[in-house]
């Protein structure tokens, strides 16, 4: 995943990615910050379609990006809030249809692609891994659009049409691997950064995975750090440990925003419900997914985070074939999952965390207003003295 922004000059080196010789590059949101930042730090306004198009083109013309795509990896992608055009944006964004066309142009989506006809940019790709003629394995890459239909009031991140499409696509193959990608993090619903999946939508996704009895790994971006997470007690409901692999960002990370307190602040913002501190990497990073299929058809995954120079800094190995075999005889235990101690703890604490986050934001904007008012009064006073 990649996140490029002009404000920060240092980026993951395009050459480091190019040397990995990827077959495919997947944008997981915020390929560009198309909005204008206001005088209030980290609040944004949409600048218009022409500027939004230009800012995505700046990413495309970036020398590091050009180096990275040299040799022709297939470019796919989905958006998140900042390349959608509205921070915390959803179904009511008035320019979403026009931005859909602009974003798909940015990733060179074919003119006759179904993504240009849908309401939203979600899509399903099938990657057939064939180590020898009589042995193959299907990897299903599902890109979800968490913006176009997002309804925060109704706690629905995908919209009914996309939910029905998702279940229909997953039902087609029970023996393959599903990589489900989202611009926003999916399972981390206890975090007080609230631009994530809501609990209702997460449960609906889990219900689909459980009812279809398929093996899935989640992919996400957005949060300005790389990490591996796992959903506690998911073995009871899905038959395996549900893993989410987050890679973010290529251009800037949380340490860039708060260079002196970044790691300590992250420990507060990112509780240990889904992982530990050693599962996170706070510097610029990119993610790699390697499919390993032997001549007998056994499939495994190597998921890895890499630093600016391309060094592997975090990793997970997954025996996919073993998990799929076990699912054949698995019966979900929803009650055991719902009574999971770790999940119950964060559910009990989440209301308080959200209240604290609300008042923290309120205090932040109040301080910004006071500083702005003071500066304005000082400027008027200085001008009055000159006259």
Tab-separated table of C-alpha atoms in Angstrom, residues 4 26 32 56 58 96 108 112 137 158 200 274 320 351 370:
chain	number	residue	atom	x	y	z
A	4	UNK	CA	2.093	9.867	-1.045
A	26	UNK	CA	-2.596	-2.572	-4.950
A	32	UNK	CA	-3.072	11.458	-2.883
A	56	UNK	CA	-3.723	12.330	-8.328
A	58	UNK	CA	1.120	14.392	-9.310
A	96	UNK	CA	-18.543	10.991	-5.593
A	108	UNK	CA	-5.688	3.270	-15.793
A	112	UNK	CA	-15.111	-0.898	-20.627
A	137	UNK	CA	-4.975	-22.597	-6.885
A	158	UNK	CA	-20.810	-0.937	2.295
A	200	UNK	CA	-22.477	-3.701	12.822
A	274	UNK	CA	-5.769	-7.115	18.432
A	320	UNK	CA	-3.498	-21.797	3.648
A	351	UNK	CA	-18.171	4.004	24.943
A	370	UNK	CA	-8.200	30.604	20.509
